[in-house]
Short mmCIF file of C-alpha atoms in Angstrom, two decimals:
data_model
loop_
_atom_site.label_atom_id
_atom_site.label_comp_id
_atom_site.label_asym_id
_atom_site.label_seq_id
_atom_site.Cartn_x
_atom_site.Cartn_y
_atom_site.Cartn_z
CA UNK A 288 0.00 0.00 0.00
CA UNK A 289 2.65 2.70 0.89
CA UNK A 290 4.39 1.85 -2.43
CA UNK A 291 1.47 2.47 -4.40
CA UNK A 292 0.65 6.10 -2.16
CA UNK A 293 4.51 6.68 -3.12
CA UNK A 294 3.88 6.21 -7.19
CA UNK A 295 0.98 8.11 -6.76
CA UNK A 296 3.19 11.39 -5.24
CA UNK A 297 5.63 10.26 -8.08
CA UNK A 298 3.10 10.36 -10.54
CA UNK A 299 1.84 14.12 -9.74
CA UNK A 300 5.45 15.20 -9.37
CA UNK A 301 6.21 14.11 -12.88
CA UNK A 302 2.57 15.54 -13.95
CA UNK A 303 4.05 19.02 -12.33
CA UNK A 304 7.25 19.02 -14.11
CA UNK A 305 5.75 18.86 -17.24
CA UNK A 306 3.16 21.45 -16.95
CA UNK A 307 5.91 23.41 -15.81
CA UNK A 308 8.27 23.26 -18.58
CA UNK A 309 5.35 24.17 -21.15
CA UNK A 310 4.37 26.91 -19.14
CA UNK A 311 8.44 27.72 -19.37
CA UNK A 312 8.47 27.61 -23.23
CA UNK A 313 5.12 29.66 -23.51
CA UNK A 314 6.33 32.79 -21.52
CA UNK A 315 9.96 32.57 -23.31
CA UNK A 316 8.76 32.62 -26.49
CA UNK A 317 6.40 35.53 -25.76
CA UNK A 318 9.58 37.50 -24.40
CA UNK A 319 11.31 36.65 -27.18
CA UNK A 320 9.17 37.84 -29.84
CA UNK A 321 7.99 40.72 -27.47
CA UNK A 322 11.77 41.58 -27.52
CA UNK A 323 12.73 41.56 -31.00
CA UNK A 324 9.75 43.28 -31.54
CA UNK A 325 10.82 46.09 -29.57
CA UNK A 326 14.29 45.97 -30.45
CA UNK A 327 15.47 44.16 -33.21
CA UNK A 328 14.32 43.67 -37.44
CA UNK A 329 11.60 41.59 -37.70
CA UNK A 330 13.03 39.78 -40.09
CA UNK A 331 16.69 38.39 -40.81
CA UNK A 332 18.48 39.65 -44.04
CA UNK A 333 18.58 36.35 -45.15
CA UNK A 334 17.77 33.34 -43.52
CA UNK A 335 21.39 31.44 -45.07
CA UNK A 336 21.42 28.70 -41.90
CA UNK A 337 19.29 25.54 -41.88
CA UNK A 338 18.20 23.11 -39.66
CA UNK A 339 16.99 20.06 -41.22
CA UNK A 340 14.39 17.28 -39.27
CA UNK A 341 14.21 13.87 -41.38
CA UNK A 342 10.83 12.64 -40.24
CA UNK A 343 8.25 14.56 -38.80
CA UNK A 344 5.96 11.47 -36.46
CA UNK A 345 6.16 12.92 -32.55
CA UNK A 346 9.41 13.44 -32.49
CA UNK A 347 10.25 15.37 -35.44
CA UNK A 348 6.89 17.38 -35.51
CA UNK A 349 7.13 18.13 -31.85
CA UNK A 350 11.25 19.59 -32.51
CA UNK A 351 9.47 21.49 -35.54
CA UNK A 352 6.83 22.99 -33.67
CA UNK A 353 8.98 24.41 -30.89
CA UNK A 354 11.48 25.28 -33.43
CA UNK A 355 9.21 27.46 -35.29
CA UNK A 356 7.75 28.88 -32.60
CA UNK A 357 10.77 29.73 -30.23
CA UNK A 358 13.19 30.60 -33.09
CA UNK A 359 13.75 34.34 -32.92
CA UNK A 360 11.58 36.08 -35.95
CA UNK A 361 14.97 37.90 -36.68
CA UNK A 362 16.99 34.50 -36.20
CA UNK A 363 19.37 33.28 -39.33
CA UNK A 364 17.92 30.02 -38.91
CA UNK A 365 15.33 28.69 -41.21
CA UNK A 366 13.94 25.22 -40.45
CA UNK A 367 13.52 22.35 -43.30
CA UNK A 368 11.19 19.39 -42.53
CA UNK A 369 11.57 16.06 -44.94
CA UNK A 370 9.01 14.04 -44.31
CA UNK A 371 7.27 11.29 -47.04
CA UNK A 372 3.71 11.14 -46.11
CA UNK A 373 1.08 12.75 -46.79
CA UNK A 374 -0.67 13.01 -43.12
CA UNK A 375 0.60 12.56 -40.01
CA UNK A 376 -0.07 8.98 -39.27
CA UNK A 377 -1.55 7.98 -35.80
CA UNK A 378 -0.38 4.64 -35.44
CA UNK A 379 -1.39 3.88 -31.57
CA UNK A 380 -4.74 3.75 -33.22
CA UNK A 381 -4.26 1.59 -35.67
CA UNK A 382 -4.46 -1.81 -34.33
CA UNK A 383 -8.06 -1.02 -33.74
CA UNK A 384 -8.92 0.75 -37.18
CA UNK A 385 -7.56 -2.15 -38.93
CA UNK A 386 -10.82 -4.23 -37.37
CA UNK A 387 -13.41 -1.55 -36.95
CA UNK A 388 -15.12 -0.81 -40.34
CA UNK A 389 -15.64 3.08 -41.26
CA UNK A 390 -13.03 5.23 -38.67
CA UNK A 391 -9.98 3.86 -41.19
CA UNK A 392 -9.69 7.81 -42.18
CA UNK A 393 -9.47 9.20 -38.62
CA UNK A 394 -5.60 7.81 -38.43
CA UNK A 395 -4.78 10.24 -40.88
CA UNK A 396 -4.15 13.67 -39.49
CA UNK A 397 -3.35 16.83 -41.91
CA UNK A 398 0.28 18.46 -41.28
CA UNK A 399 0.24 21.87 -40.83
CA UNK A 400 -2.39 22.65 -37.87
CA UNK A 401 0.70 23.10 -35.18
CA UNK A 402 3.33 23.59 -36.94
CA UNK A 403 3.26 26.79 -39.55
CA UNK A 404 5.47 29.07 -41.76
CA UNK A 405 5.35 32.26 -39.52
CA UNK A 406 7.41 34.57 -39.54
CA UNK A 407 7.81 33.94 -43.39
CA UNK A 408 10.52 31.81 -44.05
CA UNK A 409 10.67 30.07 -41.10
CA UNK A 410 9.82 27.18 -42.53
CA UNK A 411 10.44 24.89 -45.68
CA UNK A 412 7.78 21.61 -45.72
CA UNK A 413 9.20 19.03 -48.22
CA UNK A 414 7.28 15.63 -48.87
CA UNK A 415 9.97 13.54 -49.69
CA UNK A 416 12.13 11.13 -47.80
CA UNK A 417 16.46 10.76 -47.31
CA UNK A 418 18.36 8.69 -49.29
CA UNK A 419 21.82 9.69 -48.52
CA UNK A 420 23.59 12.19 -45.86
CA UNK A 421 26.58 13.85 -45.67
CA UNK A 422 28.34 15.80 -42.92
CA UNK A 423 26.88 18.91 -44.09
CA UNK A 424 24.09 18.08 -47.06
CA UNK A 425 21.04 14.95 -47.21
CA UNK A 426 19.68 14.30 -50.60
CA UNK A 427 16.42 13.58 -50.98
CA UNK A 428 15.09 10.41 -52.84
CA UNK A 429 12.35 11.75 -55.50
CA UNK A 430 13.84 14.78 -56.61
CA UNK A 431 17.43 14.12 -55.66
CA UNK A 432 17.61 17.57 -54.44
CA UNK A 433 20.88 17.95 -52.15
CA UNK A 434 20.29 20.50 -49.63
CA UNK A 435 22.89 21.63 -47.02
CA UNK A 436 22.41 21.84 -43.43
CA UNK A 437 24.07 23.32 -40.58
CA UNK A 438 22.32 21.00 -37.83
CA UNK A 439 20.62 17.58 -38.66
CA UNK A 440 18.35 16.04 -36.73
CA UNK A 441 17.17 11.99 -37.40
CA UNK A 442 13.60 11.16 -36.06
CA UNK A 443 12.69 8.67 -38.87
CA UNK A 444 11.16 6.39 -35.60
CA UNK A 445 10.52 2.45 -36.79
CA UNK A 446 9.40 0.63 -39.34
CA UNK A 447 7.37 -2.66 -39.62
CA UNK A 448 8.77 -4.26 -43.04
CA UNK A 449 5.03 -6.46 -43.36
CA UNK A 450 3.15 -2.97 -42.53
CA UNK A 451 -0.11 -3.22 -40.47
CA UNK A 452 -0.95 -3.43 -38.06
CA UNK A 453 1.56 -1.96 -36.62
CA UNK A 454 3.23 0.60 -39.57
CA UNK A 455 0.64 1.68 -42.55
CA UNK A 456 3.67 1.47 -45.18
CA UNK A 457 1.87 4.04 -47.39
CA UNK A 458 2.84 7.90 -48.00
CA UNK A 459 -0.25 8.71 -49.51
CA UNK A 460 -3.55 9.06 -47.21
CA UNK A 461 -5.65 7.39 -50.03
CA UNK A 462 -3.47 4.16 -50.55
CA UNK A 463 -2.93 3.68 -46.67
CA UNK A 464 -6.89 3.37 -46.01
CA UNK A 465 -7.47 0.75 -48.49
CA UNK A 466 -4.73 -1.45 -47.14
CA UNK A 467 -6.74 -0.96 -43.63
CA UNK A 468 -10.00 -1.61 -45.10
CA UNK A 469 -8.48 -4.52 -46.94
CA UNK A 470 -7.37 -5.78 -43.39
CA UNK A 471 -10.54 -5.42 -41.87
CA UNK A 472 -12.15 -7.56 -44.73
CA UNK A 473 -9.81 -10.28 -44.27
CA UNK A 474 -10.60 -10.17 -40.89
CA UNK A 475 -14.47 -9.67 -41.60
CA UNK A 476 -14.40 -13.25 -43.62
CA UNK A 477 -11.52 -15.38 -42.03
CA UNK A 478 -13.04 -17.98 -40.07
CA UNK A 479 -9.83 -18.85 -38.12
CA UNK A 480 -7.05 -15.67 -37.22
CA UNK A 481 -4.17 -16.24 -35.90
CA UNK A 482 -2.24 -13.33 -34.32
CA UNK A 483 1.45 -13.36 -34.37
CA UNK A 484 2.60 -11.31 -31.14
CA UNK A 485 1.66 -10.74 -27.82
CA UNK A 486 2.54 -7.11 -27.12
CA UNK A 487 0.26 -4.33 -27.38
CA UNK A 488 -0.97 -4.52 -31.16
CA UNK A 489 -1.48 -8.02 -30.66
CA UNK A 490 -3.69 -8.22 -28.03
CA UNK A 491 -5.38 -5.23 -29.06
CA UNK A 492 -5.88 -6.95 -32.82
CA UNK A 493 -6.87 -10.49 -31.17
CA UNK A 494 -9.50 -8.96 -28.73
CA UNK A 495 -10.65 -6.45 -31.03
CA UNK A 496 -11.65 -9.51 -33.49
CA UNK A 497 -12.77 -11.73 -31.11
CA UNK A 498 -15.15 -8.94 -29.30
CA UNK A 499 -16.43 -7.60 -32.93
CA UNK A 500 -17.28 -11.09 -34.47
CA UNK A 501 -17.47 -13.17 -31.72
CA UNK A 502 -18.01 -16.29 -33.45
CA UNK A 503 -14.78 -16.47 -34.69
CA UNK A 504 -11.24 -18.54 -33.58
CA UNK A 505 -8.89 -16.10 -32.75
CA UNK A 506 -5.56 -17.61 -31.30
CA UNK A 507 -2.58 -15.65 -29.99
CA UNK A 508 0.71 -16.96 -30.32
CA UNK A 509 3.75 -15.31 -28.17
CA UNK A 510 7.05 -16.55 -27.90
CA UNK A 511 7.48 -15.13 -24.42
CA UNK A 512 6.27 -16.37 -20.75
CA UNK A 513 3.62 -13.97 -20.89
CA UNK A 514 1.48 -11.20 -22.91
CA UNK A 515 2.81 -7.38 -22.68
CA UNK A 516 6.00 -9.43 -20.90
CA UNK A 517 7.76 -5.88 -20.96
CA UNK A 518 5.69 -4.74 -18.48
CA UNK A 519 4.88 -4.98 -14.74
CA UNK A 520 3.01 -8.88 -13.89
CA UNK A 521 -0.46 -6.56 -12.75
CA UNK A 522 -0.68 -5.61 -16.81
CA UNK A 523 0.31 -9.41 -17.70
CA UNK A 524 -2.33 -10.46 -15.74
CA UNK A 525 -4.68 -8.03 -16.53
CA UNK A 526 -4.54 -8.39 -20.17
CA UNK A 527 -4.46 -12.57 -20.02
CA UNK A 528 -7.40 -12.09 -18.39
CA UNK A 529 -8.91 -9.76 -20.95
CA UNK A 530 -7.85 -12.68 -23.85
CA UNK A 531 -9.31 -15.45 -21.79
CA UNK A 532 -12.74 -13.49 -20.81
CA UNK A 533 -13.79 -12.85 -25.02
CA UNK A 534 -12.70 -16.37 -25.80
CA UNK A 535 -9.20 -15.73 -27.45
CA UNK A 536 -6.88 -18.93 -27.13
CA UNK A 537 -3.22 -17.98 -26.02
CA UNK A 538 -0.40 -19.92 -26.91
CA UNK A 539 2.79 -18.64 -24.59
CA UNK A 540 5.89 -19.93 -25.26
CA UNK A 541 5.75 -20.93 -28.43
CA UNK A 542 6.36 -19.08 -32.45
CA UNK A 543 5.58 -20.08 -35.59
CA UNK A 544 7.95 -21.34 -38.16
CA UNK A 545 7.57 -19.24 -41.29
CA UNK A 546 9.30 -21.75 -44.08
CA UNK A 547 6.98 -24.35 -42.93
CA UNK A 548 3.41 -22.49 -42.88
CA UNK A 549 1.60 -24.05 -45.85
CA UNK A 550 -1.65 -22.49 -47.46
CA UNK A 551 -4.69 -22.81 -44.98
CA UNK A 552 -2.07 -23.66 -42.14
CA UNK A 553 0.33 -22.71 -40.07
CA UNK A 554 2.97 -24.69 -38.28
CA UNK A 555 4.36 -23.75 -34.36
CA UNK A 556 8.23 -24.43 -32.94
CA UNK A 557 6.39 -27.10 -30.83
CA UNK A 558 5.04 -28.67 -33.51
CA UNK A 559 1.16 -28.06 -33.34
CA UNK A 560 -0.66 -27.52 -36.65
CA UNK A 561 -3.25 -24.93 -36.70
CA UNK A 562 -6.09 -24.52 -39.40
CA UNK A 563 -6.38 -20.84 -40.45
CA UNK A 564 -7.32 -18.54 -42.83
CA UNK A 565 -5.67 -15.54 -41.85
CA UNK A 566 -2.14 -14.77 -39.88
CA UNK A 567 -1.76 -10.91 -38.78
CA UNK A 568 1.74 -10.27 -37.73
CA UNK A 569 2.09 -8.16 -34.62
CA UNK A 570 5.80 -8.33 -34.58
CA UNK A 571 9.16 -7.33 -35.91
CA UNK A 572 9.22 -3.35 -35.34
CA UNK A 573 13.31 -1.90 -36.32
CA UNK A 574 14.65 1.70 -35.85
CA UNK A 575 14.77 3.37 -39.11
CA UNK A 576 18.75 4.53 -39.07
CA UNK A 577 19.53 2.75 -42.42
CA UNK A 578 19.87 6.81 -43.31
CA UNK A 579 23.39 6.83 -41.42
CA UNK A 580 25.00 3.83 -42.61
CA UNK A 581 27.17 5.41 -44.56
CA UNK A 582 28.02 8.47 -42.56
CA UNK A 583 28.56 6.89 -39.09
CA UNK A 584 28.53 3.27 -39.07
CA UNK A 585 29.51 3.50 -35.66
CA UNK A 586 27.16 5.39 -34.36
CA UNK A 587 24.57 2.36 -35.16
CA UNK A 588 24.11 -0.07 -32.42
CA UNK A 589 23.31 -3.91 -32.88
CA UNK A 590 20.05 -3.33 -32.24
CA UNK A 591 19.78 -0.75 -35.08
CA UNK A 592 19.79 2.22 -32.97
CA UNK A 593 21.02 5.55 -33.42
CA UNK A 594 24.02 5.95 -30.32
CA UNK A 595 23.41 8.85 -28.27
CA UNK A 596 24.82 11.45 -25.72
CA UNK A 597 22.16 12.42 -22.91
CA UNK A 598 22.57 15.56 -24.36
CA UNK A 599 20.38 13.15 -27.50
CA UNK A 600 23.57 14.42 -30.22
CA UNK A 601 24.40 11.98 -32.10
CA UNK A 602 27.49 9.85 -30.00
CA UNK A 603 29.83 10.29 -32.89
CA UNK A 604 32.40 12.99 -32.02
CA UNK A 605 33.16 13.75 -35.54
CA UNK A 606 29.14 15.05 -35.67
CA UNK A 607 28.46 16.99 -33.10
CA UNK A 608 25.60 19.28 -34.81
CA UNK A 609 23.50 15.63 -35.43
CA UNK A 610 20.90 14.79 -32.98
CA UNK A 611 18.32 11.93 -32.58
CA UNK A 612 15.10 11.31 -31.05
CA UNK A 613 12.26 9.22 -30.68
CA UNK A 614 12.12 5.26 -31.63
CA UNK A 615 15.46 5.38 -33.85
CA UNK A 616 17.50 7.23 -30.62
CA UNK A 617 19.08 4.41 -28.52
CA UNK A 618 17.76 6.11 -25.22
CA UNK A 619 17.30 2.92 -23.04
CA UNK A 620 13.75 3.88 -22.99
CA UNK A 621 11.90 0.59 -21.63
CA UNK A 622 8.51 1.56 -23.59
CA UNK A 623 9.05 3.56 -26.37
CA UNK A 624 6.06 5.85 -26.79
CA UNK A 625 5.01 9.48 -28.12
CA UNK A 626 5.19 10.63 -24.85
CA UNK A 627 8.99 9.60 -24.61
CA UNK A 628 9.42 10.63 -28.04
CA UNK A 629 8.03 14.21 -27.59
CA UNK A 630 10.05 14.74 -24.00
CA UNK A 631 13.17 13.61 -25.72
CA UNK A 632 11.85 15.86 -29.04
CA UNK A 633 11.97 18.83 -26.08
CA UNK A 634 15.73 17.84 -24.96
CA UNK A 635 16.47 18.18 -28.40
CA UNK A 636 15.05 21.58 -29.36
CA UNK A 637 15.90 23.25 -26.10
CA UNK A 638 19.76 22.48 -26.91
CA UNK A 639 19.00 23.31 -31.05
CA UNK A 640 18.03 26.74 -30.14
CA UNK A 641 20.81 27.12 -27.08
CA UNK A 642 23.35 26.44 -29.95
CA UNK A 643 21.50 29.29 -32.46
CA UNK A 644 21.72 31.70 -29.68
CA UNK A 645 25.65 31.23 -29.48
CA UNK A 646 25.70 28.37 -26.79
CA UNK A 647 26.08 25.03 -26.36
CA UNK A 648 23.71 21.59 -25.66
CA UNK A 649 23.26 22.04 -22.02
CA UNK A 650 19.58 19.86 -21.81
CA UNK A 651 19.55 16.22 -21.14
CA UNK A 652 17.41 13.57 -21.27
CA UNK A 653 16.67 11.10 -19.01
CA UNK A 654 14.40 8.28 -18.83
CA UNK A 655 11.27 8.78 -16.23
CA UNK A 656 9.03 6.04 -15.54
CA UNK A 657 5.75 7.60 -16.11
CA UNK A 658 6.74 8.12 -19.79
CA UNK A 659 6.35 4.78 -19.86
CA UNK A 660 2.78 4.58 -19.13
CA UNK A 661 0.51 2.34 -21.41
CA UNK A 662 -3.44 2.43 -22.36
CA UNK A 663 -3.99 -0.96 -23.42
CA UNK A 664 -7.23 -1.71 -24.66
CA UNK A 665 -9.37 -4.92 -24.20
CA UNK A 666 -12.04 -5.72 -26.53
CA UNK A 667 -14.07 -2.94 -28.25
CA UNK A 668 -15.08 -1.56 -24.60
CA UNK A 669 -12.93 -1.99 -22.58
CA UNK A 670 -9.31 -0.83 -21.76
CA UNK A 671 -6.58 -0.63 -18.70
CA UNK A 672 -4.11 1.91 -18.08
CA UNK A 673 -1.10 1.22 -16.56
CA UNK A 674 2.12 3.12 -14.77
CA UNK A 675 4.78 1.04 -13.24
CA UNK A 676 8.52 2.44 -11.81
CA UNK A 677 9.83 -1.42 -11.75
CA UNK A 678 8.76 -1.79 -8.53
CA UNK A 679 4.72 -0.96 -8.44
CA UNK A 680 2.21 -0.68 -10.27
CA UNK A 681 -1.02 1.48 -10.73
CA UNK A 682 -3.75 -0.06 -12.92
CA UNK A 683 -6.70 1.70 -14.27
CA UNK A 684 -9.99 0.14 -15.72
CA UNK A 685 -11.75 2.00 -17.93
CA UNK A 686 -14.51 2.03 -20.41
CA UNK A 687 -14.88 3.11 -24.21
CA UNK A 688 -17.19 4.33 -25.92
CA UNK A 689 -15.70 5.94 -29.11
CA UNK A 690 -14.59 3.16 -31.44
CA UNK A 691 -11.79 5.23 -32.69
CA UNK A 692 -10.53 5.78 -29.30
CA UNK A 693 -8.29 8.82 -28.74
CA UNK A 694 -8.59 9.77 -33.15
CA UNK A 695 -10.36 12.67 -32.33
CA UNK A 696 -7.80 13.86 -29.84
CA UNK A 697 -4.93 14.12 -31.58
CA UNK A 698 -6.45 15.61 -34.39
CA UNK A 699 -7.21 18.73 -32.37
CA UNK A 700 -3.42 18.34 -30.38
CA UNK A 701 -2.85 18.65 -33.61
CA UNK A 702 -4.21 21.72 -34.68
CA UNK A 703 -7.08 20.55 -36.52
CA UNK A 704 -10.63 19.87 -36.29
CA UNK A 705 -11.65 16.49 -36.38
CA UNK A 706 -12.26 15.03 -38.95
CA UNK A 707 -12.15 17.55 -41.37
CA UNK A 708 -9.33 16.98 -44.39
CA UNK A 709 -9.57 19.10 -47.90
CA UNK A 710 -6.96 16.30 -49.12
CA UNK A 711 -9.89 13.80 -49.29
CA UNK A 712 -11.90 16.14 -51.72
CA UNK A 713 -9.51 18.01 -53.55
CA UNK A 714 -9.06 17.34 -57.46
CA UNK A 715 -5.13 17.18 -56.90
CA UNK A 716 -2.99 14.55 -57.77
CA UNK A 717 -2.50 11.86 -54.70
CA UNK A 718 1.27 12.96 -54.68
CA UNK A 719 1.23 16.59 -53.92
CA UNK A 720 0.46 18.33 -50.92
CA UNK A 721 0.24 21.80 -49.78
CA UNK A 722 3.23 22.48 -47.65
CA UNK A 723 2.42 23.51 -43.85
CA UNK A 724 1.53 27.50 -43.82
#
């Protein structure tokens, strides 16, 4: 009990820090501009420097947004964003949009509600992605444009090479909604799924299923001692218990063997046979650093990582003006999340615009437990949130009743109204979009 009534003081202490240091950034960037405004040109005679943010998921759209915002508006500095996709993709929701018919649009979220081209010039929005990088240039992949930078930083996050549920693996809006809705109908007709995976998607996927068409076989197969095994044994239990109450069969302990799965079947390490007509992998997620291969070999760490300093630069002396963030940044982070991807997002502005102003990386990141805190949902009602510090847990039962959970949410943390999105009408071609304003 006392440990629990300690987490709990944690927990608000953490919840104080934070609004703290936004309240921090808000009144600094009105004394800024309230300064400059007073004091200085408006405007730069040339904005000739450039900071450049591969990526823009909740790490590189968070560094953007306080980039934009805090830069000086008579500040050399312009800031370039190179991101592929169309829309900001939500993924945490996507487990559940790739069951539930009709929301598949909601994970889509228009760029350009938080993070906006004011003053003029501030910002350059490029939909492209990084195919090479230099110590002072990338080069982009569709136009092979080679633009220089002066500081670089990598928040390309992590991939799923087999896509959904976990990854879309689509730029454009369009294209990523029919490979959900194609999902869902497999999962609509199959009579037998079997979920690869016992983390978060794949519990979410498997109870999702069994809870929407309930007279269905949904098995879950996990290679580890128990479901959400990353976390503390109240979640374990918690979400076995969620599996077992909808009628999901759990197979612990156990993976299948992909050279031997024949049509209609699949075959397991122990050597049961299971008749199915559909296998959803829930497994397999990679940092994205391929982007530094050449560059800093070194810097990438078995587990494809990008190496970092606390100070989140990249741990290559040779690059000191490189940083990291989010799922690519090797940051020891035990659940790699948006919130731990937008505090470490923070670190890495705070020290971006220290160095602009004439000083050096002086912000640090270190992991805090309650970043780690999960919302794992159940079924199509039900859901459990959970905070643990590795030594007690708090566990929260709760009860849904929007399908597309927190969609609506982000859209407006976002800066825009859900679910409104003139890409989804417009007469343009499915390759352009209007750059962030």
């Amino acid at each position: 009990m006392l440990e629990k009534a300690v987490l709990y003081c944690k927990l608000a202490a953490y919840i104080f820090k934070i609004i703290q240091e936004e309240l921090g950034r808000v009144v600094r960037t009105a004394l800024v501009h309230r300064r400059v405004r007073l004091f200085g040109p408006p405007v730069p005679q040339s904005r000739d420097r450039t900071i450049i943010i591969v990526g823009a998921s909740f790490a590189g759209n968070r560094v953007a947004q306080l980039l934009t915002t805090c830069l000086p508006p008579n500040s050399p500095y312009k800031v370039v964003v190179i991101e592929p996709n169309t829309h900001f993709q939500f993924s945490w929701v996507l487990p559940r949009l790739c069951v539930v018919e009709g929301h598949e649009h909601k994970a889509f979220i228009p760029y350009g509600g938080n993070v906006h081209n004011h003053p003029i010039g501030v910002l350059r929005w490029v939909k492209d992605s990084v195919v090479g990088v230099t110590e002072n240039t990338v080069q982009l992949k569709e136009s092979g444009e080679v633009i220089h930078y002066d500081i670089l930083v990598i928040a390309t996050g992590s991939g799923v090479e087999k896509g959904l549920p976990s990854r879309v693996n689509a730029t454009d809006k369009r294209h990523g909604m029919e490979l959900m809705q194609g999902l869902q109908q497999k999962i609509k007709v199959a009579s037998t799924v079997v979920v690869v995976g016992g983390g978060a998607a794949g519990v979410e996927v498997a109870t999702d299923a069994q809870n929407l068409y309930p007279d269905k076989k949904v098995i879950l197969v996990h290679s580890r001692e128990a479901v959400m095994n990353r976390f503390g044994q109240g979640l374990q239990k918690a979400a076995l218990e969620g599996l077992h109450s909808l009628g999901v069969e759990v197979i612990l302990q156990d993976r299948l063997i992909p050279d031997a799965t024949e049509p209609g079947m699949v075959l397991l390490r122990s050597g049961r046979k299971i008749q199915c007509d559909l296998v959803v992998d829930c497994t397999g997620q990679q940092p994205s650093s391929g982007i530094m291969s050449e560059l800093s070999p070194m810097s990438i760490s078995p587990s494809g990582h990008l190496r970092v300093k606390p100070s989140l630069q990249l741990a290559d002396e040779k690059l000191p003006n490189v940083y990291a963030c989010g799922d690519v940044a090797d940051t020891r982070t035990p659940n790699p999340n948006a919130r731990s991807a937008m505090r470490q997002a923070s670190v890495v502005a705070e020290n971006i615009l220290s160095v602009t102003a004439g000083g050096k990386p002086r912000h640090m990141y270190e992991n805090n437990w309650a970043d780690g805190v999960i919302k794992l949902t159940l079924g199509l009602t039900k859901s459990v949130t959970h905070y643990g510090d590795g030594k007690s847990e708090l566990l929260f039962c709760g009860t849904e009743t929007d399908e597309a959970l927190m969609s609506a949410m982000c859209w407006s943390r976002m800066g825009q109204k859900p679910f409104e999105d003139p890409y989804m009408s417009a007469e343009l071609d499915c390759h352009v979009i209007k750059a962030p304003a």
